[in-house]
Coordinates of C-alpha atoms in Angstrom, one line a residue:
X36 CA 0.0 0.0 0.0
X37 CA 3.3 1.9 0.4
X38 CA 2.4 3.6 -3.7
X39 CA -1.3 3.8 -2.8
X40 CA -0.5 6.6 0.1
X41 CA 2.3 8.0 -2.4
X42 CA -0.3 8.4 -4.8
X43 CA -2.6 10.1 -3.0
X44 CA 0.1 12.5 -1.2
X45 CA 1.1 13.5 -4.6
X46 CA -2.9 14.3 -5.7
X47 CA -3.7 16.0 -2.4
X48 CA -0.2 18.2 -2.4
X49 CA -0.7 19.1 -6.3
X50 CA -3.8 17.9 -7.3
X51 CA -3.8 16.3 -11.3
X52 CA -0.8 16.4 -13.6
X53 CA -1.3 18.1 -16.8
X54 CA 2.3 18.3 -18.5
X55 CA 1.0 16.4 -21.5
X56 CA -2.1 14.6 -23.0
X57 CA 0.2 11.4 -23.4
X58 CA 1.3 10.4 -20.0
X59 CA 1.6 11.8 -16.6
X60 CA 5.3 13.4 -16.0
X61 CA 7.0 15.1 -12.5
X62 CA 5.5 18.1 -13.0
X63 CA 2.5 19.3 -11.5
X64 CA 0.1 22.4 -11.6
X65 CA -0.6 23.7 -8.2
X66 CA -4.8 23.6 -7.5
X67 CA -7.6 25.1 -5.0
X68 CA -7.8 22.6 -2.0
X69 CA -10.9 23.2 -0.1
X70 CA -11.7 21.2 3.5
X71 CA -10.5 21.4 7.0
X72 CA -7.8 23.7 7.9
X73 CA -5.8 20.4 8.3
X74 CA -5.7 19.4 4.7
X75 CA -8.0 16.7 4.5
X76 CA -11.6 16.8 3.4
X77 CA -14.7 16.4 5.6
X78 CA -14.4 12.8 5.8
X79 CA -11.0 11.9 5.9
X80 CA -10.4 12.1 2.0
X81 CA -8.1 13.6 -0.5
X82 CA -8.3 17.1 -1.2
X83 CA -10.1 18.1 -4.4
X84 CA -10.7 21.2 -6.2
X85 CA -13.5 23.2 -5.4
X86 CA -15.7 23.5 -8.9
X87 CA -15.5 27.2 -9.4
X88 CA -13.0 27.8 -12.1
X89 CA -15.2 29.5 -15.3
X90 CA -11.4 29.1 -17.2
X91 CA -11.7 25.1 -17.9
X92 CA -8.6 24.2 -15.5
X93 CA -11.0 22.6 -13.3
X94 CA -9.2 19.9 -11.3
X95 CA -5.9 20.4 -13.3
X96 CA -6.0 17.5 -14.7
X97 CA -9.1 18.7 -16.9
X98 CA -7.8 21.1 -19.5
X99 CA -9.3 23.6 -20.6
X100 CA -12.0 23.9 -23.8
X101 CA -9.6 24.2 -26.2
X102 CA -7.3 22.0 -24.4
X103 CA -3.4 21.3 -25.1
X104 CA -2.6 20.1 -29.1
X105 CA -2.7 16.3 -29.1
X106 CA 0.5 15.3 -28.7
X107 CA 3.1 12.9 -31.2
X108 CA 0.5 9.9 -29.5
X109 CA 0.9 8.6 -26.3
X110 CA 4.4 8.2 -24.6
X111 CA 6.0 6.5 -21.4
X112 CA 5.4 7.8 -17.5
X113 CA 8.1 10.2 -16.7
X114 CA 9.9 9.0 -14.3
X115 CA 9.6 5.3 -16.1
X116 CA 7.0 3.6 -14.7
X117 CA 7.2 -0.3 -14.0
X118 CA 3.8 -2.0 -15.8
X119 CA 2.1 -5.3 -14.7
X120 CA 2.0 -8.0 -16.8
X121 CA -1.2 -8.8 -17.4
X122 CA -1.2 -12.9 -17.9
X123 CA 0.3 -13.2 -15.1
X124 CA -2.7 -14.3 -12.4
X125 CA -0.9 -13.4 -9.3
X126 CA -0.7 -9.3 -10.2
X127 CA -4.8 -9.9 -10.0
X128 CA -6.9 -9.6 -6.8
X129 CA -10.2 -10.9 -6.1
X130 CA -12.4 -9.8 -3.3
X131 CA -16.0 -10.2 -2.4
X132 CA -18.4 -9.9 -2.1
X133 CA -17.2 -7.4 0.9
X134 CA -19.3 -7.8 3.9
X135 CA -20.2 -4.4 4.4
X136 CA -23.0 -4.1 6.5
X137 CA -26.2 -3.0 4.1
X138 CA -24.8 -5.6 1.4
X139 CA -21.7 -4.6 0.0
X140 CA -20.5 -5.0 -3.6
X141 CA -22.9 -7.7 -4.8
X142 CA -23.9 -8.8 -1.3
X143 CA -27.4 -7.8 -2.0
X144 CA -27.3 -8.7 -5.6
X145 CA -26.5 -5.6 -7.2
X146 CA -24.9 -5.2 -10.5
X147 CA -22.7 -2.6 -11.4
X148 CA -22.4 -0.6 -14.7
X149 CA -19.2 1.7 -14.7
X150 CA -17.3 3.3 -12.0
X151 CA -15.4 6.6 -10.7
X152 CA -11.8 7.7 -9.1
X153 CA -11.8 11.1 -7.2
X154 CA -8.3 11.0 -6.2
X155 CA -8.7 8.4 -2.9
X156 CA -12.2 6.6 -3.4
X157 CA -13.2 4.2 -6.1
X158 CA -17.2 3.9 -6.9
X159 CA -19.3 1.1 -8.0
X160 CA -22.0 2.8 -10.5
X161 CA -25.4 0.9 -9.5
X162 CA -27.7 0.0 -12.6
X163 CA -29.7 -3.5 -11.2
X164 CA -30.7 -5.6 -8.4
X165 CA -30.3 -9.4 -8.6
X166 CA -32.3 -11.5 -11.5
X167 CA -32.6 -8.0 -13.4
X168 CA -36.0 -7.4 -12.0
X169 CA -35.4 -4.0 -10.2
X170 CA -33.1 -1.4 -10.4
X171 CA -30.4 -0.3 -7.8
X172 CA -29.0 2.9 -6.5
X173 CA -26.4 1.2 -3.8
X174 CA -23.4 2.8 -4.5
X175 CA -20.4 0.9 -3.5
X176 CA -17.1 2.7 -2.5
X177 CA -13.4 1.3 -1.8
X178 CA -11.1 3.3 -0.1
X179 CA -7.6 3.1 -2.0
X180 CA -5.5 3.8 1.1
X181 CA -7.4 0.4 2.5
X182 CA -6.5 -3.4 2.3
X183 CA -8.9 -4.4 -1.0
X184 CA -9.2 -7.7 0.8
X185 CA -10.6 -6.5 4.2
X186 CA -14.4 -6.0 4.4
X187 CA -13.9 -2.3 6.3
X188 CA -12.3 -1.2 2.9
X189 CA -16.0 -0.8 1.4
X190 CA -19.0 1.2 2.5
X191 CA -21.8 1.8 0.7
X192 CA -24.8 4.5 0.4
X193 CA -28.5 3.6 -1.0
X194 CA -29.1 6.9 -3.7
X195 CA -33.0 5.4 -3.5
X196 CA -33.0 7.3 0.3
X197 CA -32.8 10.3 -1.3
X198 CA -35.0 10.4 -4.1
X199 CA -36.9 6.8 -4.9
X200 CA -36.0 7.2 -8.2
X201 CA -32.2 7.6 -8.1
X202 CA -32.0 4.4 -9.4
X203 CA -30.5 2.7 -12.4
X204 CA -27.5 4.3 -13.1
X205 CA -25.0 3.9 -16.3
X206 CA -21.6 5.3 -16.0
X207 CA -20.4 8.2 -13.7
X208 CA -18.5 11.2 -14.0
X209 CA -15.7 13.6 -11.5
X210 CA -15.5 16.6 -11.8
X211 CA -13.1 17.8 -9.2
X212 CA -15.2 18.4 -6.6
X213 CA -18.0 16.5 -7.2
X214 CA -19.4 12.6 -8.7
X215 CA -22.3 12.7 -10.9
X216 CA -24.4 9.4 -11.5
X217 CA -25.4 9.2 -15.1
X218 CA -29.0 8.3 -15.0
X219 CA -30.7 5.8 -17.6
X220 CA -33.3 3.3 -16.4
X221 CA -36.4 3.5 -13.9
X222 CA -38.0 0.1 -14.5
X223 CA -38.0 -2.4 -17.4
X224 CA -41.2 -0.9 -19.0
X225 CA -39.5 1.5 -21.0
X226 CA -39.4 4.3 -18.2
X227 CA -36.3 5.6 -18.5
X228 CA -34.7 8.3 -16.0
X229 CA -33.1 11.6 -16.0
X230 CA -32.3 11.9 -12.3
X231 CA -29.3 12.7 -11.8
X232 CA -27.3 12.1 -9.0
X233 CA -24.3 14.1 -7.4
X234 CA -21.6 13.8 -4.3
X235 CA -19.8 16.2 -2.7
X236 CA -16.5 14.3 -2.3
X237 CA -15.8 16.9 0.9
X238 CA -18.7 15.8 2.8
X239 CA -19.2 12.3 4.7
X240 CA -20.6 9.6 2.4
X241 CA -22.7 7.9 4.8
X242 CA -25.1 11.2 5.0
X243 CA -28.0 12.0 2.6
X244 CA -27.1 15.5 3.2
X245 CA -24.4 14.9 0.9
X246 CA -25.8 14.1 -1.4
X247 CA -28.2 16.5 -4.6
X248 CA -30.6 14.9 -7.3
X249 CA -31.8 17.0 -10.5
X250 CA -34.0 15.8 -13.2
X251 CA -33.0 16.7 -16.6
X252 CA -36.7 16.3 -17.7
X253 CA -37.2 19.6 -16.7
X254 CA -34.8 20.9 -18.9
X255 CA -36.4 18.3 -22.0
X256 CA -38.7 16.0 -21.8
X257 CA -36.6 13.7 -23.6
X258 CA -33.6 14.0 -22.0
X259 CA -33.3 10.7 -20.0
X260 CA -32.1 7.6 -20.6
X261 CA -28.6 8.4 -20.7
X262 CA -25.6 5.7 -21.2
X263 CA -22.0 7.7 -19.6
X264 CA -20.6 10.8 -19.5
X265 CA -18.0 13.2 -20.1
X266 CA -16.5 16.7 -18.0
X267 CA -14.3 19.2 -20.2
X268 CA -13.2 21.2 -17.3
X269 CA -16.7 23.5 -17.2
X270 CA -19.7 21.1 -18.2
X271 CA -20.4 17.8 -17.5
X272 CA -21.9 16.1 -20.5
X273 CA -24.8 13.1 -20.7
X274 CA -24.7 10.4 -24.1
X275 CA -28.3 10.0 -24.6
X276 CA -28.8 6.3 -24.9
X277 CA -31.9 5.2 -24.8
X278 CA -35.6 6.3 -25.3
X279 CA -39.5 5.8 -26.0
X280 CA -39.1 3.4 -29.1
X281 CA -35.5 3.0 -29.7
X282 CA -32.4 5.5 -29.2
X283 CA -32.2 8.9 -27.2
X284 CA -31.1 11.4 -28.7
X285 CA -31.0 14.1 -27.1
X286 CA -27.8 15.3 -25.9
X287 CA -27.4 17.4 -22.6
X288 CA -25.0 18.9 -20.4
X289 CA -24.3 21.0 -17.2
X290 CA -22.6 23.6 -16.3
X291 CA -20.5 23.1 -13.1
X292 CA -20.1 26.9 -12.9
X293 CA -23.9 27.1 -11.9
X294 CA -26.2 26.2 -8.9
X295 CA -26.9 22.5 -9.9
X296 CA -30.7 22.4 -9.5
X297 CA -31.6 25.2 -11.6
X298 CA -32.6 24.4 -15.1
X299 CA -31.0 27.0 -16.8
X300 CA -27.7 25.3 -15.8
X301 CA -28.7 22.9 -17.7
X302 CA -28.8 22.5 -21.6
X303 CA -30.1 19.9 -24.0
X304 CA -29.7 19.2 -27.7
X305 CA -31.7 16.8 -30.0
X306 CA -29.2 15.6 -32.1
X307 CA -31.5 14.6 -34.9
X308 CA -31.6 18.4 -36.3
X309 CA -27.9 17.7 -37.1
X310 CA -28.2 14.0 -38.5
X311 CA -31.6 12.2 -39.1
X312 CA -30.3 9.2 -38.0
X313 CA -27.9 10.2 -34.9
X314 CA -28.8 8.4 -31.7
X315 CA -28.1 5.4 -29.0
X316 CA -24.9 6.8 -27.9
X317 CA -23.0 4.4 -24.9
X318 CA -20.3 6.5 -23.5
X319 CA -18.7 9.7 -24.2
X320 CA -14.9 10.7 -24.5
X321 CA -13.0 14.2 -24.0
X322 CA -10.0 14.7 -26.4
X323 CA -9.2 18.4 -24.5
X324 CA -11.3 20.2 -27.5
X325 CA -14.0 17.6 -28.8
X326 CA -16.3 14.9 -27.1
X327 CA -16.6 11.9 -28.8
X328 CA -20.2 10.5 -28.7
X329 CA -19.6 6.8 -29.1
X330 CA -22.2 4.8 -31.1
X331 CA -24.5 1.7 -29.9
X332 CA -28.0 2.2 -31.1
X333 CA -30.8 -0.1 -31.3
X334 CA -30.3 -0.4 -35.1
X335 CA -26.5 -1.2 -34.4
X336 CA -24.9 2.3 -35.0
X337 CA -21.4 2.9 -36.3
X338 CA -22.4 7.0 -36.4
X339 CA -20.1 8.9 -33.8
X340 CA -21.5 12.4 -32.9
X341 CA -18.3 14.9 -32.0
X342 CA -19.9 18.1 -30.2
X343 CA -17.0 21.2 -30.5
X344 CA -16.7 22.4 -27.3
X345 CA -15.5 26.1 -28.8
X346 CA -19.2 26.4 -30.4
X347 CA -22.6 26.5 -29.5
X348 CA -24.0 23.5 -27.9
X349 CA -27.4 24.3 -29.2
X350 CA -26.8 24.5 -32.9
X351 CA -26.2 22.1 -35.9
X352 CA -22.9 23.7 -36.3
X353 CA -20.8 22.5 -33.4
X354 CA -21.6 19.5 -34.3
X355 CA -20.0 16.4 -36.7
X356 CA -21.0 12.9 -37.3
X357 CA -18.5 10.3 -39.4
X358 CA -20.0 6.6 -39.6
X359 CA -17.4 4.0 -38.8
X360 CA -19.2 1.6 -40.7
X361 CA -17.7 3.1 -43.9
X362 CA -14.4 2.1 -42.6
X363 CA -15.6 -1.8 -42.4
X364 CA -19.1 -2.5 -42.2
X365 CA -18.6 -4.5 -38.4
X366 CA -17.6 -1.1 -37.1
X367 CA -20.7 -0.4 -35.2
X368 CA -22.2 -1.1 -32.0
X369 CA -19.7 0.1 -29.6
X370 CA -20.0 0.2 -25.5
X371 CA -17.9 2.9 -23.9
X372 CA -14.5 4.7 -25.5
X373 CA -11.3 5.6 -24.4
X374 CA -8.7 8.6 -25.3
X375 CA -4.9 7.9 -24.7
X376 CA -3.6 11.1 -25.5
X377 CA -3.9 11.0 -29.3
X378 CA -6.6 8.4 -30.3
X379 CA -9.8 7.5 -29.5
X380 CA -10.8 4.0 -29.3
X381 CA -14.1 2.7 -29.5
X382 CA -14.9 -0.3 -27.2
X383 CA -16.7 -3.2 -29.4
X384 CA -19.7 -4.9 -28.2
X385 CA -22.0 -6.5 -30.2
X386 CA -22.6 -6.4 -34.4
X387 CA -25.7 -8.4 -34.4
X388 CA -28.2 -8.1 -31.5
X389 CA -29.7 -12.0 -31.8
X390 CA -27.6 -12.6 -28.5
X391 CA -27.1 -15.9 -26.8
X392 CA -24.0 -16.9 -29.0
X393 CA -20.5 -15.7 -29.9
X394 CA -21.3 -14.7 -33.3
X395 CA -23.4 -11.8 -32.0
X396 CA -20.9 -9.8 -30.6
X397 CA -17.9 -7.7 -31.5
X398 CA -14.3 -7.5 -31.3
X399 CA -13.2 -4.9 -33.9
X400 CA -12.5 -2.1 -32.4
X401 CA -12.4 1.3 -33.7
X402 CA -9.5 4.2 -33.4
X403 CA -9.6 7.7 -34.6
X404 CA -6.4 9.6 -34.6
X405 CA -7.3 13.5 -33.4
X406 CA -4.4 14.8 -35.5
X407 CA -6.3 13.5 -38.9
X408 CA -9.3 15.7 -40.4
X409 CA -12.5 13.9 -38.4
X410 CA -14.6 13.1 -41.6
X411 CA -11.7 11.5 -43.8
X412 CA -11.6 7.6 -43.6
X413 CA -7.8 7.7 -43.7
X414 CA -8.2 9.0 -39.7
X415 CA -10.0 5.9 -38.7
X416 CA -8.6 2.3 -38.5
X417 CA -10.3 -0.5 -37.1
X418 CA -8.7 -3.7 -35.6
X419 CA -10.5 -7.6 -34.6
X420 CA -9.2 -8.4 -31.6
X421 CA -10.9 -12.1 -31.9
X422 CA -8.2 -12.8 -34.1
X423 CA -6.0 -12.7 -31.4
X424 CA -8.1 -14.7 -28.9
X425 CA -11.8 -16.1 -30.4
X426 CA -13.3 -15.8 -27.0
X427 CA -11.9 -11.6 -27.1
X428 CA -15.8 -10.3 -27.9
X429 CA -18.1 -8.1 -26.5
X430 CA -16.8 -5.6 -24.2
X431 CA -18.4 -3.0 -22.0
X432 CA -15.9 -0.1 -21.4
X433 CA -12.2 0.6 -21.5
X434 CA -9.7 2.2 -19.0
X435 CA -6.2 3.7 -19.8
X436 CA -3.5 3.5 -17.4
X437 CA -1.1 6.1 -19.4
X438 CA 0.6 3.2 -21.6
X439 CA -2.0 0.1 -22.3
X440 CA -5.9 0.4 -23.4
X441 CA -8.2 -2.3 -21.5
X442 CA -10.9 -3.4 -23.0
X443 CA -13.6 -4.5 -20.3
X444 CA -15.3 -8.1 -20.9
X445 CA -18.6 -8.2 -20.0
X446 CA -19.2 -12.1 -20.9
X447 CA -22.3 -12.2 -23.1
X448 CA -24.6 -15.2 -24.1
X449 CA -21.9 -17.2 -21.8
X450 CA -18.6 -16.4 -23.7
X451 CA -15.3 -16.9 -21.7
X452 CA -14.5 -13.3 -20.7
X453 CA -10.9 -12.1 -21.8
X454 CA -9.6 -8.8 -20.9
X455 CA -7.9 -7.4 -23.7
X456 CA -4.9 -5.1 -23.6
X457 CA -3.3 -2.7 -26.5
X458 CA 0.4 -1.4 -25.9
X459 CA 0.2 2.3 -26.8
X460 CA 3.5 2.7 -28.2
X461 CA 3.0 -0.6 -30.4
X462 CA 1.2 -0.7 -34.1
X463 CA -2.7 -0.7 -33.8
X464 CA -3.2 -3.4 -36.3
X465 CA -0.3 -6.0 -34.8
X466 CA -1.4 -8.8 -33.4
X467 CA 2.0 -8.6 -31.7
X468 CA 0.6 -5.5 -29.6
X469 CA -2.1 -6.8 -27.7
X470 CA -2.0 -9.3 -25.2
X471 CA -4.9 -11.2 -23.4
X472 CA -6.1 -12.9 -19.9
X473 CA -9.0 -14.8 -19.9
X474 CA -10.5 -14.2 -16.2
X475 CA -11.7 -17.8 -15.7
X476 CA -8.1 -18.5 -14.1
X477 CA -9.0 -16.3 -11.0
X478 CA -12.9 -16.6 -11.1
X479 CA -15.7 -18.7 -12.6
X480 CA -18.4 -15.6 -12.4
X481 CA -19.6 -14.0 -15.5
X482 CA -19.6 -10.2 -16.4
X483 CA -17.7 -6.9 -16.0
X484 CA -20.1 -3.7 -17.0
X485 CA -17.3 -0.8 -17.0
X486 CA -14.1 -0.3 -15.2
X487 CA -11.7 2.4 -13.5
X488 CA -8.0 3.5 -13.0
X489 CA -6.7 4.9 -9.8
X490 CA -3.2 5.2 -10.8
X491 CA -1.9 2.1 -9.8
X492 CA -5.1 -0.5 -10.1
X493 CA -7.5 -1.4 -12.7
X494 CA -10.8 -1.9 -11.8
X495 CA -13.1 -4.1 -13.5
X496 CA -16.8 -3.4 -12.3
X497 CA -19.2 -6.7 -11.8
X498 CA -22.3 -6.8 -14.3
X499 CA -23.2 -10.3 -12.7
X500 CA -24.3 -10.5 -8.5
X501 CA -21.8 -13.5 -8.5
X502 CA -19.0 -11.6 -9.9
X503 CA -16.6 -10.7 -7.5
X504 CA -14.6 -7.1 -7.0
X505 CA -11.6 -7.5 -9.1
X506 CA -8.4 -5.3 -9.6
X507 CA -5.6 -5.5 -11.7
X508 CA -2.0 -4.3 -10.6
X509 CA -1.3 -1.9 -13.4
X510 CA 1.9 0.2 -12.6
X511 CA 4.1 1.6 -10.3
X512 CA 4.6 4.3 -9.2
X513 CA 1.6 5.1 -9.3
X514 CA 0.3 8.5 -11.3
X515 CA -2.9 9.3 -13.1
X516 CA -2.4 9.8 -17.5
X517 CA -3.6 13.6 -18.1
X518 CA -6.1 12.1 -20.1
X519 CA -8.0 11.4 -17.7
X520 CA -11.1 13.6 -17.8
X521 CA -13.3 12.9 -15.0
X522 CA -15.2 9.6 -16.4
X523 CA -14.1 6.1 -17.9
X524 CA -17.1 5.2 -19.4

């Protein structure tokens, strides 16, 4: 635990590195601390920044709108870091489900769908309750300067005490200061939700006081249903997923500069004025100018939506769409994305939704390189990563760790899960670049929905109530990429 504490010394002295978009270096930008007098926050947590910057250096690791030029592409930690190799079983942990007293990490059946780092605590995103018949809002937090194998590690705090429907969450997002729950689901009758969710990481997690709800409803009727998020340093943006009769598509965002339950704060965007057939967006990415909508869709879409943040987020003209599926026709239905510094990559999940067998779901993933004009096809590649492993389909979610890409498993229609990992400095398309673990040699439970990074760990959040809490060792010493952005999902 000795880089754990190292870790977050160096995030509570400085706050986030932002040297570089490609890796986290020795120098650091000094932040706003807010909490006790002593340092610390109200509950014994890292210091974070306090939210009011109008400039975009929220955080400092967030950059600001128009962000730092992507880099030459992503590059090695300076000072060198030391990364885990990922075949071997021993640099993996398994815990759980933690006996924490209300039911812990799957203790009451929950499932989880995507998670959060704000500098000390990792959180477990709740979407569902056991056997899929009701959704959850038990949020699940580790405390990284814990044992991961000791129960008092974990707490937990039921979002449903302070608004019934908090419930049914996909992905969050940090902003510095505070987590926001990305709402998506109310029941399995097609109500979806817009209630969001938000923590103040200063004040004590076991107290509904801490905690705010606003419903983006108010704002637009249509704007539920969302699937992940992204935070540019000022607003704090929703991917509309899902709604009455197919896709959402209406995008929206807040603006962490304002009072949080005022609608004004808020703004919403039906993406269809800008392209008919925009919609069903899982996930969302921040490249330190643009955020990357990444396409799912209930008709299998390979259409991202890119939103510049310079413009107007209300008109047709901040925004571009480029349909992977002009690249190769497989390049669609994506689950979650991740940006390295340079590229985005587009985590693949399905290409056919008849389910229940192998040949339903995706493993060609899809990379855009920032530095290349956004609707030419020579910016995009794609790669299969079943070629490398048959079992290596159907992900949900990706993490970065400042060198290597994971792609999440999440197990669908019974397939082996196998985490898959892309060396950064390595050619896209080489099978030689990759390398695989498939988790049934440290658990026989099915299903990750998301993960997160802390700077040392990899997280890999349980979709099934059997699955376990699971962390990879990743690096050492410990230190967070700069492109990081608030959200992994």
């Amino acid at each position: 635990m000795a880089g754990r504490r190292a870790l977050v010394a160096l995030l509570a002295g400085a706050a986030w590195c932002t040297v570089s978009l490609t890796a986290c270096g020795s120098s650091f930008s000094a932040g706003s601390q807010p909490g006790g007098p002593d340092g610390s926050s109200a509950d014994g947590g890292v210091d974070v920044v306090d939210g009011s910057t109008v400039d975009g250096t929220l955080g400092d690791a967030m950059p600001s709108a128009d962000g730092p030029a992507p880099g030459d592409g992503p590059g090695l930690d300076a000072p060198p870091a030391t990364y885990g190799d990922i075949t071997n079983p021993s640099a993996w942990q398994t815990f759980g489900p933690p006996a924490v007293a209300d039911g812990g990490v799957h203790g009451g059946g929950d499932t989880y769908f995507g998670g959060a780092f704000d500098g000390r605590y990792v959180y477990y995103v709740p979407i569902e309750y056991i056997g899929d018949t009701t959704f959850s809002g038990r949020v699940v937090r580790y405390d990284t300067q814990a044992n991961f194998l000791t129960s008092t590690a974990w707490s937990a705090f039921d979002l449903a005490t302070v608004n019934p429907d908090a419930i049914g969450f996909v992905g969050a997002v940090f902003d510095g200061h505070y987590v926001y729950f990305v709402p998506a689901f109310r029941d399995h009758n097609g109500d979806y939700s817009g209630l969001v969710a938000r923590y103040d990481t200063t004040a004590s997690f076991a107290s509904a006081a801490s905690f705010d709800v606003f419903d983006a409803t108010a704002v637009n009727a249509s704007a539920d249903g969302f699937g992940g998020g992204a935070f540019d340093g000022q607003y704090v943006y929703f991917a509309p997923y899902v709604g009455q009769g197919g896709n959402g598509h209406m995008a929206t965002r807040y603006d962490t500069t304002a009072s949080f339950d005022t609608a004004t704060s808020w703004a919403a965007f039906d993406l269809t004025t800008a392209s008919a057939t925009a919609g069903g967006y899982l996930g969302a990415v921040f490249d330190g100018r643009y955020v990357y909508y990444v396409p799912n869709g209930s008709g299998l879409s390979g259409l991202v939506a890119r939103f510049d943040t310079k413009a107007s987020f209300g008109s047709p003209a901040g925004w571009t769409f480029f349909d992977m599926t002009t690249v190769h026709g497989l390049a669609k239905g994506f689950a979650g994305g991740v940006f390295d510094g340079r590229y985005v990559y587009f985590v693949p999940h399905f290409t056919n939704q008849a389910g229940g067998n192998p040949g339903a779901y995706s493993g060609r993933v899809g990379r855009y390189d920032t530095q290349g004009p956004f609707a030419m096809a020579s910016s995009w590649s794609t790669f299969d990563v079943s070629t490398v492993n048959a079992l290596a389909v159907g992900f949900i979610g990706g993490v970065f760790d400042g060198r290597y890409v994971y792609l999440v498993p999440a197990g669908p229609g019974g397939i082996q899960m196998v985490t898959a990992r892309f060396d950064t400095t390595a050619a896209f398309t080489s099978s030689s670049s990759w390398s695989m673990f498939e988790m049934t040699q440290i658990t026989s439970a099915p299903g990750f929905q998301g993960g997160a990074f802390d700077g040392e760990y990899v997280y890999l959040m349980g979709g099934d109530p059997t699955t376990p809490a699971i962390r990879f060792d990743a690096k050492t010493p410990p230190s967070m990429p700069p492109s990081y952005k608030g959200s992994f999902f």
